[in-house]
GROMACS .gro file of C-alpha atoms in nm:
model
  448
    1UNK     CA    1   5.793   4.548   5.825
    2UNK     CA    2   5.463   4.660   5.966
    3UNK     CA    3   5.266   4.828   5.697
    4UNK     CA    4   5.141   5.204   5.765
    5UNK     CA    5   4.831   5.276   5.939
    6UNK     CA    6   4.534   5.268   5.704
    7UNK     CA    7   4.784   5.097   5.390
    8UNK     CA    8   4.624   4.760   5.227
    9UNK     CA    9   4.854   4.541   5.070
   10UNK     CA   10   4.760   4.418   4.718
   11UNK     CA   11   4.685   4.070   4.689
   12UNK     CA   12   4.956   3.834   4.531
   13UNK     CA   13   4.766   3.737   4.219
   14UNK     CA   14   4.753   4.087   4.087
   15UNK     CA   15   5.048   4.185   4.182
   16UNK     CA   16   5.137   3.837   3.933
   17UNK     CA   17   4.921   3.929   3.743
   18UNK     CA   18   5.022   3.972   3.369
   19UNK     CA   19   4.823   4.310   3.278
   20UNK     CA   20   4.934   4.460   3.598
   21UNK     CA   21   5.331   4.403   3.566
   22UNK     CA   22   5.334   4.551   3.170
   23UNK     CA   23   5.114   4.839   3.336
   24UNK     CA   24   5.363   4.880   3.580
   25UNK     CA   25   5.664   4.843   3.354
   26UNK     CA   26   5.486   5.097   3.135
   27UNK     CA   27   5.386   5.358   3.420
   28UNK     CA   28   5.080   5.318   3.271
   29UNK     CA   29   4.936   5.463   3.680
   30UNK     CA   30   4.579   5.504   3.463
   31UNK     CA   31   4.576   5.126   3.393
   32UNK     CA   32   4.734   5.075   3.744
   33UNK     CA   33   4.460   5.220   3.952
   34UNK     CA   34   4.227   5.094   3.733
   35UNK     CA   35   4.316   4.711   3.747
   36UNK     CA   36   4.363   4.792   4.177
   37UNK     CA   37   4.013   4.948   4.156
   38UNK     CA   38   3.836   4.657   3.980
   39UNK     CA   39   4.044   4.365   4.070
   40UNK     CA   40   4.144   4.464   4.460
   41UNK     CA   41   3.845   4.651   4.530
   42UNK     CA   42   4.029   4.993   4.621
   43UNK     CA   43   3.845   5.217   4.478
   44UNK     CA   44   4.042   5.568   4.399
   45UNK     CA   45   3.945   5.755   4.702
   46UNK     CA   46   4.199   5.483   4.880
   47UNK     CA   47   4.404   5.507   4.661
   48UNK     CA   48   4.437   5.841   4.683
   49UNK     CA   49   4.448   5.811   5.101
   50UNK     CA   50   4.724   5.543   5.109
   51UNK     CA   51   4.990   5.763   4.849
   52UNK     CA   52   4.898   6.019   4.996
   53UNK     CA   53   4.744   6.172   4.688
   54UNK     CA   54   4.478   6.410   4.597
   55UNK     CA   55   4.142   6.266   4.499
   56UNK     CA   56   4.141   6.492   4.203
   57UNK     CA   57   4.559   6.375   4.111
   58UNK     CA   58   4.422   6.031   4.137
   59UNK     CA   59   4.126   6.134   3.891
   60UNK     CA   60   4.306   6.308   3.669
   61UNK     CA   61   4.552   6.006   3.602
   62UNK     CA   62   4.254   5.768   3.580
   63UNK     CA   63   4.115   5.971   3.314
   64UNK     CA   64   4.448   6.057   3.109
   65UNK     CA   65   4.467   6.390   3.202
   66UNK     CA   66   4.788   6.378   3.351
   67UNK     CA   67   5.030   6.128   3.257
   68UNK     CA   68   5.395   6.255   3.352
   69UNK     CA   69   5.429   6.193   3.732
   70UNK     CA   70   5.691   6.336   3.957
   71UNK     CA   71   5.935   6.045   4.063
   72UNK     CA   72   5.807   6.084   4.421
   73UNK     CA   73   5.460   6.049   4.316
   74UNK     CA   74   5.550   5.718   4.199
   75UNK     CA   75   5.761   5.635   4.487
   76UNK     CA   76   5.427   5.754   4.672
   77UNK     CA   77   5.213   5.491   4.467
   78UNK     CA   78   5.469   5.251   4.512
   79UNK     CA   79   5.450   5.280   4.894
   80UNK     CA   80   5.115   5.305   4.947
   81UNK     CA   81   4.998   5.026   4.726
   82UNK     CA   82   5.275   4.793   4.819
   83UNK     CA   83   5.402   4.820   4.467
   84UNK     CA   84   5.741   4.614   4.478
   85UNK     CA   85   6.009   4.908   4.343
   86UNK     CA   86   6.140   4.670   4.056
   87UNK     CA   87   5.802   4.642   3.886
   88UNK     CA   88   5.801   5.058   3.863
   89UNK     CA   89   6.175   5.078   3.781
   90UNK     CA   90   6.292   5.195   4.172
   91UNK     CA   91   6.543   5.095   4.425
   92UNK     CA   92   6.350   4.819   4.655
   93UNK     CA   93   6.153   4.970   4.904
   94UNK     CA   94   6.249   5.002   5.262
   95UNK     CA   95   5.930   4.787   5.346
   96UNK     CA   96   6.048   4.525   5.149
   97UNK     CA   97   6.221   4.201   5.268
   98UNK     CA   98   6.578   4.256   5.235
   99UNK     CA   99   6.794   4.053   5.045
  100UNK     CA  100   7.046   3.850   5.200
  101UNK     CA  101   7.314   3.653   5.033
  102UNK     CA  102   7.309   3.267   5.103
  103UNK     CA  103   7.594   3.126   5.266
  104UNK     CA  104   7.674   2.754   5.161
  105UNK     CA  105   7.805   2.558   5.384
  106UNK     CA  106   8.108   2.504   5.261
  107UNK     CA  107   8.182   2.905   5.255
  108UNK     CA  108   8.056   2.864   5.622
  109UNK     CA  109   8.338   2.571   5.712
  110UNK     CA  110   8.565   2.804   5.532
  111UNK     CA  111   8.543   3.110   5.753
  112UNK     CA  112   8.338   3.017   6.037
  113UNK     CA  113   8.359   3.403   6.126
  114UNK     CA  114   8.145   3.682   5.924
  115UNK     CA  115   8.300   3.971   5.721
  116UNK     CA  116   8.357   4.221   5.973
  117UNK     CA  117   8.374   3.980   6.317
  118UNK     CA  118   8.710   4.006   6.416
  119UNK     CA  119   8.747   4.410   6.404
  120UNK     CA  120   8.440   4.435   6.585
  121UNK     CA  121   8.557   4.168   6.832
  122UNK     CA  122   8.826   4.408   6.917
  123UNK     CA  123   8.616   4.773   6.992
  124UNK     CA  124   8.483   4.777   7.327
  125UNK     CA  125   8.115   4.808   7.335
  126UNK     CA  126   7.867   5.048   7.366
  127UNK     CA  127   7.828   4.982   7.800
  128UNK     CA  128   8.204   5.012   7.803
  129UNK     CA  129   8.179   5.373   7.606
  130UNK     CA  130   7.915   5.501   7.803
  131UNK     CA  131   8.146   5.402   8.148
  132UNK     CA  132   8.457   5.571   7.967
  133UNK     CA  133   8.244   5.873   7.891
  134UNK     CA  134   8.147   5.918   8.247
  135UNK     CA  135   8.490   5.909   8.368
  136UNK     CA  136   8.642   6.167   8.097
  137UNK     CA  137   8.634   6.549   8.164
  138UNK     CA  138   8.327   6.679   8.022
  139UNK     CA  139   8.462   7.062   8.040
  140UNK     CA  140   8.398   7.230   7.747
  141UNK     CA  141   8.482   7.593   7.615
  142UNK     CA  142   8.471   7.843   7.321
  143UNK     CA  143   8.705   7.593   7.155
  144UNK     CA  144   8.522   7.328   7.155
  145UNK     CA  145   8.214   7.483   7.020
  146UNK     CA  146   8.432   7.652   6.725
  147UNK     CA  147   8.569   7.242   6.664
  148UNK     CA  148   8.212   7.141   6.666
  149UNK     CA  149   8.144   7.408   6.418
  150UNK     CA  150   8.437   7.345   6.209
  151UNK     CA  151   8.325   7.001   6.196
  152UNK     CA  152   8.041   7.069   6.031
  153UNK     CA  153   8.142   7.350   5.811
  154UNK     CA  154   8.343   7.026   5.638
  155UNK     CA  155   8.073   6.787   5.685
  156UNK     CA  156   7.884   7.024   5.456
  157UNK     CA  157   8.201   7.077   5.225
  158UNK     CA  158   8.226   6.657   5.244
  159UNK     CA  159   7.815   6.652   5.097
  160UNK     CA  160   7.907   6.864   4.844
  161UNK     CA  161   8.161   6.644   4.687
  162UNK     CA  162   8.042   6.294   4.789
  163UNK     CA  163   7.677   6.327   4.909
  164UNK     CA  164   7.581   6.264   5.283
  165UNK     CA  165   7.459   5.908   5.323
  166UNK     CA  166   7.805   5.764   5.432
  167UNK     CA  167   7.857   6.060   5.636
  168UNK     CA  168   7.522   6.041   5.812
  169UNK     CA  169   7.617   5.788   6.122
  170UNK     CA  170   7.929   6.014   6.199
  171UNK     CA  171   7.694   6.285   6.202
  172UNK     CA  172   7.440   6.127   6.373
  173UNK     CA  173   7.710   6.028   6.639
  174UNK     CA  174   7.830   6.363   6.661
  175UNK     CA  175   7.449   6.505   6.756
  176UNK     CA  176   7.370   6.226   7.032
  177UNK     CA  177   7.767   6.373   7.197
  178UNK     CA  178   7.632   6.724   7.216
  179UNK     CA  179   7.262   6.624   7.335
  180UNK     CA  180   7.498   6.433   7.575
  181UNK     CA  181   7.651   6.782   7.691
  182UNK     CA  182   7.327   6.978   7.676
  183UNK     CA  183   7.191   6.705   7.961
  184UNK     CA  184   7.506   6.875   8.228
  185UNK     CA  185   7.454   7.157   8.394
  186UNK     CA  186   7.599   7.467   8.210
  187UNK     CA  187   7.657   7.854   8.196
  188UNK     CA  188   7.432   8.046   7.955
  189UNK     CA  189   7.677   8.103   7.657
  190UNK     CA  190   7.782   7.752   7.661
  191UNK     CA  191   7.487   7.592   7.654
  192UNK     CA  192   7.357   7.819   7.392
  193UNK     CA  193   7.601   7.715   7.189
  194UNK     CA  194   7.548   7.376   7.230
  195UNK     CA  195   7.199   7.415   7.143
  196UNK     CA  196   7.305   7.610   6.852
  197UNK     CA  197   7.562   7.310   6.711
  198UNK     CA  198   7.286   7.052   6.756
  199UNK     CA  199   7.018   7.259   6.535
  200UNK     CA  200   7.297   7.278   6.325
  201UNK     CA  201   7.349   6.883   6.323
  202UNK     CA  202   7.016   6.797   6.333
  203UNK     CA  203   6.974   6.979   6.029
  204UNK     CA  204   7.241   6.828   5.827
  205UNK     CA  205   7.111   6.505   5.915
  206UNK     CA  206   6.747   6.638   5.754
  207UNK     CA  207   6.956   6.715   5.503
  208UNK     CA  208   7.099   6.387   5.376
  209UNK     CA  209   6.794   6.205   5.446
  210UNK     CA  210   6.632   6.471   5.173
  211UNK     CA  211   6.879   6.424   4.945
  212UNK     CA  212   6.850   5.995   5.012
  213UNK     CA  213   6.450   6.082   4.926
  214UNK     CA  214   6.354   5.950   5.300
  215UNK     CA  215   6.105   6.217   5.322
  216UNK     CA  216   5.968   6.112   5.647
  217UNK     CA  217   6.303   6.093   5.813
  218UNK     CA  218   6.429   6.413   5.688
  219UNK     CA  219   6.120   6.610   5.835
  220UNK     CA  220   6.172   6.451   6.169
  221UNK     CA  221   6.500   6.614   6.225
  222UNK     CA  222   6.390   6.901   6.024
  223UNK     CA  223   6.138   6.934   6.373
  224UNK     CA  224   6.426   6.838   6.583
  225UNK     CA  225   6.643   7.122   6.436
  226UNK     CA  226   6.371   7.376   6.474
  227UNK     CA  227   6.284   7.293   6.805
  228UNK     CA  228   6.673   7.336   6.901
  229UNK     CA  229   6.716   7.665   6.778
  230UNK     CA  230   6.355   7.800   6.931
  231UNK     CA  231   6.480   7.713   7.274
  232UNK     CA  232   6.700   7.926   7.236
  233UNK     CA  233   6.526   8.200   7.002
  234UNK     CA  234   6.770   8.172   6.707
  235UNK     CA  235   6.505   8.300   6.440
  236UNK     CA  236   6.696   8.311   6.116
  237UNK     CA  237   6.794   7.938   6.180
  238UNK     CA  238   6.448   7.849   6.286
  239UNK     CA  239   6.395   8.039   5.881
  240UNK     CA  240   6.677   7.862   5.757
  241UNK     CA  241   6.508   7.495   5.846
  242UNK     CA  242   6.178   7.576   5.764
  243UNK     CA  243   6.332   7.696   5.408
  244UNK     CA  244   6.484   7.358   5.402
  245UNK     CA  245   6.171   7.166   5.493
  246UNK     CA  246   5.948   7.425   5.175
  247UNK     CA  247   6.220   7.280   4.955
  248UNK     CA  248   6.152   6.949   5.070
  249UNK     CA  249   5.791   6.986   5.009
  250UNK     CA  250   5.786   7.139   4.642
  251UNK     CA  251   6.006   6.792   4.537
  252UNK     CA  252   5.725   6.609   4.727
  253UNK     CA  253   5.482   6.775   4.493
  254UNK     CA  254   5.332   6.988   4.779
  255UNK     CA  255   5.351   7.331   4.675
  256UNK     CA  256   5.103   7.431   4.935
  257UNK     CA  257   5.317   7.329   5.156
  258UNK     CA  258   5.593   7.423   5.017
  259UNK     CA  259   5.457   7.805   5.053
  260UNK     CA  260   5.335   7.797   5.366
  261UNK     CA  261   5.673   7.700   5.547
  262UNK     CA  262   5.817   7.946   5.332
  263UNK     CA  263   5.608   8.217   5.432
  264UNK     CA  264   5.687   8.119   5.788
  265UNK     CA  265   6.053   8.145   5.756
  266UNK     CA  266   6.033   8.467   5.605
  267UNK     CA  267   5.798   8.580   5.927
  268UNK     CA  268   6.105   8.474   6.149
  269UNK     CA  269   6.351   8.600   5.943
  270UNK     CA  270   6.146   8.947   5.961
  271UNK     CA  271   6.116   8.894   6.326
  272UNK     CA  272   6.476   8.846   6.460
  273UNK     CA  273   6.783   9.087   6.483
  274UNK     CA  274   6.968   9.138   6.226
  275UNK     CA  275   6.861   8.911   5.982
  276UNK     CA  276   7.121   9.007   5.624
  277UNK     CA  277   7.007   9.075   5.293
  278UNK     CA  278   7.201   8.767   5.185
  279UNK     CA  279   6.920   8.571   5.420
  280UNK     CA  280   6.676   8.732   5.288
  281UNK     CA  281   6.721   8.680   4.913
  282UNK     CA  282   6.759   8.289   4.975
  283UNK     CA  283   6.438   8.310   5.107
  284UNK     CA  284   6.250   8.511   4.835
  285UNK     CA  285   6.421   8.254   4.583
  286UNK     CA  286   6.260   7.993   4.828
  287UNK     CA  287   5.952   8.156   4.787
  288UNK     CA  288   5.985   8.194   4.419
  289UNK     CA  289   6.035   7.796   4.403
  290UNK     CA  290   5.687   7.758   4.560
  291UNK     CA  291   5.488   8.001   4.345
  292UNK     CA  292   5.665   7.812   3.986
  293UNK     CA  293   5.588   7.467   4.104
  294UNK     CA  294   5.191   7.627   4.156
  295UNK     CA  295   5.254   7.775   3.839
  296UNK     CA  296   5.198   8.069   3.913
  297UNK     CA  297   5.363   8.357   3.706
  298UNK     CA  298   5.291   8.646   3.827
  299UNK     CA  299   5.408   8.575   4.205
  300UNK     CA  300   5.706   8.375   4.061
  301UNK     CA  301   5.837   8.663   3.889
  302UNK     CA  302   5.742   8.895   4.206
  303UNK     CA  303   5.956   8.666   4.418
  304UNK     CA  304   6.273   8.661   4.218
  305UNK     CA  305   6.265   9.007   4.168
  306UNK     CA  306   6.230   9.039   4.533
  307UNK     CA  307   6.498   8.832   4.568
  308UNK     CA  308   6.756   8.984   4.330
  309UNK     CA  309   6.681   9.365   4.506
  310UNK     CA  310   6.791   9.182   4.838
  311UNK     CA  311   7.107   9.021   4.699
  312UNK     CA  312   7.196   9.376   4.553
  313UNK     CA  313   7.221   9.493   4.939
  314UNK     CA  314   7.432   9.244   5.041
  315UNK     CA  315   7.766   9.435   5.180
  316UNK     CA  316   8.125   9.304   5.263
  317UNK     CA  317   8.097   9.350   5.614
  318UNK     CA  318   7.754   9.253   5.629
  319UNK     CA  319   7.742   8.949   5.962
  320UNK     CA  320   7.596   8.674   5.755
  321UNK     CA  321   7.571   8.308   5.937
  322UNK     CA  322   7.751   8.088   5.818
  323UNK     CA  323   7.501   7.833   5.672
  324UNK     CA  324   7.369   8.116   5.416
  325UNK     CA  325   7.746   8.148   5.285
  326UNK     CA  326   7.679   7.928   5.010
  327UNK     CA  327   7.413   8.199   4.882
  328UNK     CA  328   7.637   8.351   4.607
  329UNK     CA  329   7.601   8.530   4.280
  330UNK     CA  330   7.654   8.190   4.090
  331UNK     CA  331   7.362   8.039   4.316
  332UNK     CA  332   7.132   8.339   4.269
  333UNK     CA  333   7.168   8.268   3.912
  334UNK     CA  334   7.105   7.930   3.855
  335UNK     CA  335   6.817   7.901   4.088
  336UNK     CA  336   6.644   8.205   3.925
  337UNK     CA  337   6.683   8.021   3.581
  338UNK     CA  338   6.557   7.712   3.762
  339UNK     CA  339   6.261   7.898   3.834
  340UNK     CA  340   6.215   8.010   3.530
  341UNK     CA  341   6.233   7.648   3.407
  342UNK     CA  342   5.974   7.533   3.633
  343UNK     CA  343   5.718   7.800   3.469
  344UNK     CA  344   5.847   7.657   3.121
  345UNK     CA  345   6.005   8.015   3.058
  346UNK     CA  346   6.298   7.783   2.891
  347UNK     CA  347   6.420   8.083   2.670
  348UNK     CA  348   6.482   8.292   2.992
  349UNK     CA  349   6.656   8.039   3.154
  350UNK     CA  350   6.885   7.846   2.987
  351UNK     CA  351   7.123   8.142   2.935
  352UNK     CA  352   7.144   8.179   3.340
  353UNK     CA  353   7.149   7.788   3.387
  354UNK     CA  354   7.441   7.771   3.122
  355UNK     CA  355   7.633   8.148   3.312
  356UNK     CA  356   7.591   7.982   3.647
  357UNK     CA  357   7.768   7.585   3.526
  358UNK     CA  358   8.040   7.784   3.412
  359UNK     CA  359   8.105   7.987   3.730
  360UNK     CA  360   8.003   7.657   3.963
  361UNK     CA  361   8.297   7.517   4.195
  362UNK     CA  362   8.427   7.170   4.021
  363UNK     CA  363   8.404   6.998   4.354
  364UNK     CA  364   8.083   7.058   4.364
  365UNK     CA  365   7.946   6.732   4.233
  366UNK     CA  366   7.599   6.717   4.352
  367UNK     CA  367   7.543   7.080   4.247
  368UNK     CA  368   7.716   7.071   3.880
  369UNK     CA  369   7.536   6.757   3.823
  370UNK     CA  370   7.156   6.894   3.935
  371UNK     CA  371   7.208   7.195   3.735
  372UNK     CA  372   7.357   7.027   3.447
  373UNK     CA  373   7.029   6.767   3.419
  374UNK     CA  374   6.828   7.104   3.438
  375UNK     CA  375   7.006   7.269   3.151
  376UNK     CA  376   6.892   6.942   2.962
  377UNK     CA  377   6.552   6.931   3.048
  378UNK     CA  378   6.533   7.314   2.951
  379UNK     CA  379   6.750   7.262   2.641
  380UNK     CA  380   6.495   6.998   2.522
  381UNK     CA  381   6.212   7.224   2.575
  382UNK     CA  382   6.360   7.433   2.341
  383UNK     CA  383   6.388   7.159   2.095
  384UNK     CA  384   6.768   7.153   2.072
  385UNK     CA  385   6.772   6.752   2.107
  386UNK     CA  386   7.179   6.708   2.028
  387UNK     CA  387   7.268   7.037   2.284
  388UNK     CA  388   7.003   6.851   2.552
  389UNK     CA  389   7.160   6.503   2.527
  390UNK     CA  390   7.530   6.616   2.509
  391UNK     CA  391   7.462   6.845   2.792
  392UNK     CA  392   7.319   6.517   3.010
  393UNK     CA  393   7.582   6.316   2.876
  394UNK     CA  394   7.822   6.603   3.070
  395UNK     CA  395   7.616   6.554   3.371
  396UNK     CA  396   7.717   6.167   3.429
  397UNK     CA  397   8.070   6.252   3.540
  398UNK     CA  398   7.953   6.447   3.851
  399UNK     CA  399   7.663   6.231   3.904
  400UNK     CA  400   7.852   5.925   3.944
  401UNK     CA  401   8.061   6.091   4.180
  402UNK     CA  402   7.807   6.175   4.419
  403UNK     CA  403   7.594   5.944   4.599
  404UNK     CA  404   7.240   6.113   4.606
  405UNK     CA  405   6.886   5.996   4.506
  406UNK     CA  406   6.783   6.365   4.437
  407UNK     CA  407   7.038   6.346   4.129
  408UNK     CA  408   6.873   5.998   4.004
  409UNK     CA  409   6.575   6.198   4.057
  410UNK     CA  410   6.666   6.435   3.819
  411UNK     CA  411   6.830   6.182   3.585
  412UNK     CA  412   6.520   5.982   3.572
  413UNK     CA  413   6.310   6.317   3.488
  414UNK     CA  414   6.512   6.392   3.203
  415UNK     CA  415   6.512   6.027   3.084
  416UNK     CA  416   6.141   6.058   3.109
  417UNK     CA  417   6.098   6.383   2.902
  418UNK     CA  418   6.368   6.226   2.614
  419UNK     CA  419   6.139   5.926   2.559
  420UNK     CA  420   5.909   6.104   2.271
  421UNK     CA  421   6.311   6.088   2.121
  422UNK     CA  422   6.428   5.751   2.214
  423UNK     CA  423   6.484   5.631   1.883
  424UNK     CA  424   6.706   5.966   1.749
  425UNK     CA  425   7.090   5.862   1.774
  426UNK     CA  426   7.195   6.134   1.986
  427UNK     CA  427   6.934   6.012   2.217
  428UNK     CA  428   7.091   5.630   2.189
  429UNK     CA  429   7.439   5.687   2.219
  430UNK     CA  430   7.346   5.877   2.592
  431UNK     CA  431   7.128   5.592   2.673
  432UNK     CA  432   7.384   5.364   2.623
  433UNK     CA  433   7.652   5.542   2.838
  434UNK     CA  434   7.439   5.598   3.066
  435UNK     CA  435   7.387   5.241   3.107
  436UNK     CA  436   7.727   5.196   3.102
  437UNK     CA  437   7.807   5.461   3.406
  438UNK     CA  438   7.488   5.408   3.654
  439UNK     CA  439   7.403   5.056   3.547
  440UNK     CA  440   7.137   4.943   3.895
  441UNK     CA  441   7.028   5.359   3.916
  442UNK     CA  442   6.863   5.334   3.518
  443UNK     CA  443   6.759   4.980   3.565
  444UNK     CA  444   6.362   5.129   3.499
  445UNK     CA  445   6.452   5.387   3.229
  446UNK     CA  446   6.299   5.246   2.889
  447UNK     CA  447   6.536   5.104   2.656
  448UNK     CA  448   6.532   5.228   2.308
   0.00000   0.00000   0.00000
């Protein structure tokens, strides 16, 4: 794979190099940069350019100020240095040569035909679709776009439960059909609505690319959706994605970003018709998200307040879209004890983390699972080791359930902030199930 512009490879004898695979196995990034500063010649301003890092992050891990990195800082690193992921405890890279299993000849004598070779013998291919498409009626009406809808209403439900990336080419398939439609001549309504179901699409897409961690992908249909639903001047979706893409950017460690987009959703939201109060208290939590992860108190607590005064004006008959449904009471609560978290306001939120699990849907794997890991994380920084690591051991159920690298994400974090306790036996016996649930995800996590 082509390496990105301005990216320099590390040579192969440090990469081999015995200091720089314990620093690596260590996160020691301090010792990292420095052995890639004196031994490759990239000195930390590089460094800093190809992950995509701060000059002064890159200083302040050089010099030991900072030592806990975000997992998508070192996914970052990883990237930009050409890291291999199994020498910093991640999945292999997408730039990396993919493995392939070797076929002996005798397996090939066998069965002369691949896994897979005589199904796809038997679909007709993609020239013969394309002819069969332009022969079928392409007539569509409100039915069809309340289908299309309904579609994705369980698409979403289907995330929920199992995580998107093996619903992602269905989805994917679905968006190039209505771009298909859009390209026909229409009336007004109809097209609108078409527009409206591909933003829609296109955003679920950004979605499970987020939760998969492919930042870069996610953001492209994150623009794709938002250019959909400008053409035709759907504001509170255009606020919806860019709430999406703030989210994105606070678990890139960009809260700057992560602010600004939310500050221009909440302009749109202002700016259309009959934007809800349910709309606009997602937003203000979205808000509040940005100001914790800058640390920043005062406009945290601002936010949320702002947030729970909207959700308090939120009536029955009130014409909410559909993709701010999921903005409930139970939500409202965990995120504002997330929040909280983030600030290290622990004893405010792990009552509201704990009140919101209990309400939380079952099927709800991904959700019960991130929340779950938070409780943990918020438990331990209230020193209550045995309530933390009983509360992550909960968490494994749902997270093996659900297919999502945010949730290793999380998993990893906690792992992280339990090392100072490896050696307790609480903190053992959860190690070892969780080796013995989510063998490949914990490959990096530091044995005891």
């Amino acid at each position: 794979m082509p390496q990105p512009p301005g990216s320099k490879e590390l040579p192969v004898s440090l990469l081999t190099d015995p200091a720089m695979i314990g620093a690596c196995r260590a996160r020691d990034f301090a010792r990292v940069f420095h052995l890639v500063k004196v031994r490759a010649g990239i000195y930390p301003s590089a460094i800093a350019r190809h992950c995509d890092l701060t000059p002064s992050r890159v200083g302040e891990v050089m010099t030991g100020r900072r030592q806990l990195l975000h997992m998508d800082v070192i996914e970052r690193i990883a990237d930009g240095l050409r890291i291999p992921g199994h020498m910093l405890g991640l999945a292999r890279r997408s730039w990396e040569t993919p493995e392939i299993p070797a076929v002996t000849s005798r397996e090939r004598a066998e069965d002369p035909h691949p896994f897979g070779a005589h199904l796809a013998a038997g679909l007709p291919g993609a020239d013969v679709d394309s002819i069969l498409a332009l022969a079928s009626e392409r007539d569509i009406s409100p039915s069809t776009l309340e289908a299309l809808h309904s579609s994705i209403t369980d698409y979403w439900r289907r995330d929920d439960e199992h995580g998107g990336e093996v619903l992602r080419p269905a989805i994917v398939g679905q968006l190039r059909y209505v771009v298909g439609l859009l390209r026909e001549q229409r009336p007004t309504p109809m097209r609108d609505g078409l527009h409206s179901v591909a933003a829609e699409l296109a955003r679920l897409i950004g979605w499970t690319y987020f939760d998969a961690r492919q930042y870069n992908q996610a953001r492209a249909y994150f623009a794709e959706a938002l250019g959909l639903a400008k053409a035709v001047d759907d504001r509170q979706f255009m606020a919806n994605v860019l709430a999406c893409m703030s989210l994105q950017a606070t678990y890139q460690d960009k809260p700057g970003d992560a602010l600004a987009l939310v500050s221009a959703a909440q302009d749109q939201a202002r700016g259309a018709r009959g934007t809800t109060p349910r709309v606009l208290a997602m937003l203000a939590m979205r808000e509040a998200f940005a100001h914790a992860t800058l640390g920043n108190h005062t406009a945290t607590h601002a936010a949320i307040s702002e947030a729970h005064s909207h959700f308090e004006l939120i009536g029955a008959g009130d014409p909410d879209p559909a993709w701010v449904a999921y903005f409930d009471e139970p939500k409202l609560i965990v995120d504002t004890g997330i929040a909280h978290g983030r600030l290290g306001e622990a004893a405010f939120a792990e009552p509201l983390v704990e009140d919101a699990l209990r309400r939380e849907y079952r099927s709800n794997h991904r959700g019960r699972a991130f929340h779950s890991f938070w409780l943990a994380r918020i438990q331990l920084q209230r020193g209550k080791l045995d309530e933390a690591c009983h509360t992550a051991m909960d968490a494994l159920a749902p997270a093996v359930a659900v297919g999502s690298q945010r949730v290793v994400g999380h998993l990893r974090e906690f792992c992280a902030e339990l090392e100072p306790h490896r050696r307790e036996p609480v903190a053992v016996a959860f190690e070892s199930r969780l080796r013995e649930v989510l063998p490949r995800q914990v490959s990096g996590v530091t044995r005891p």
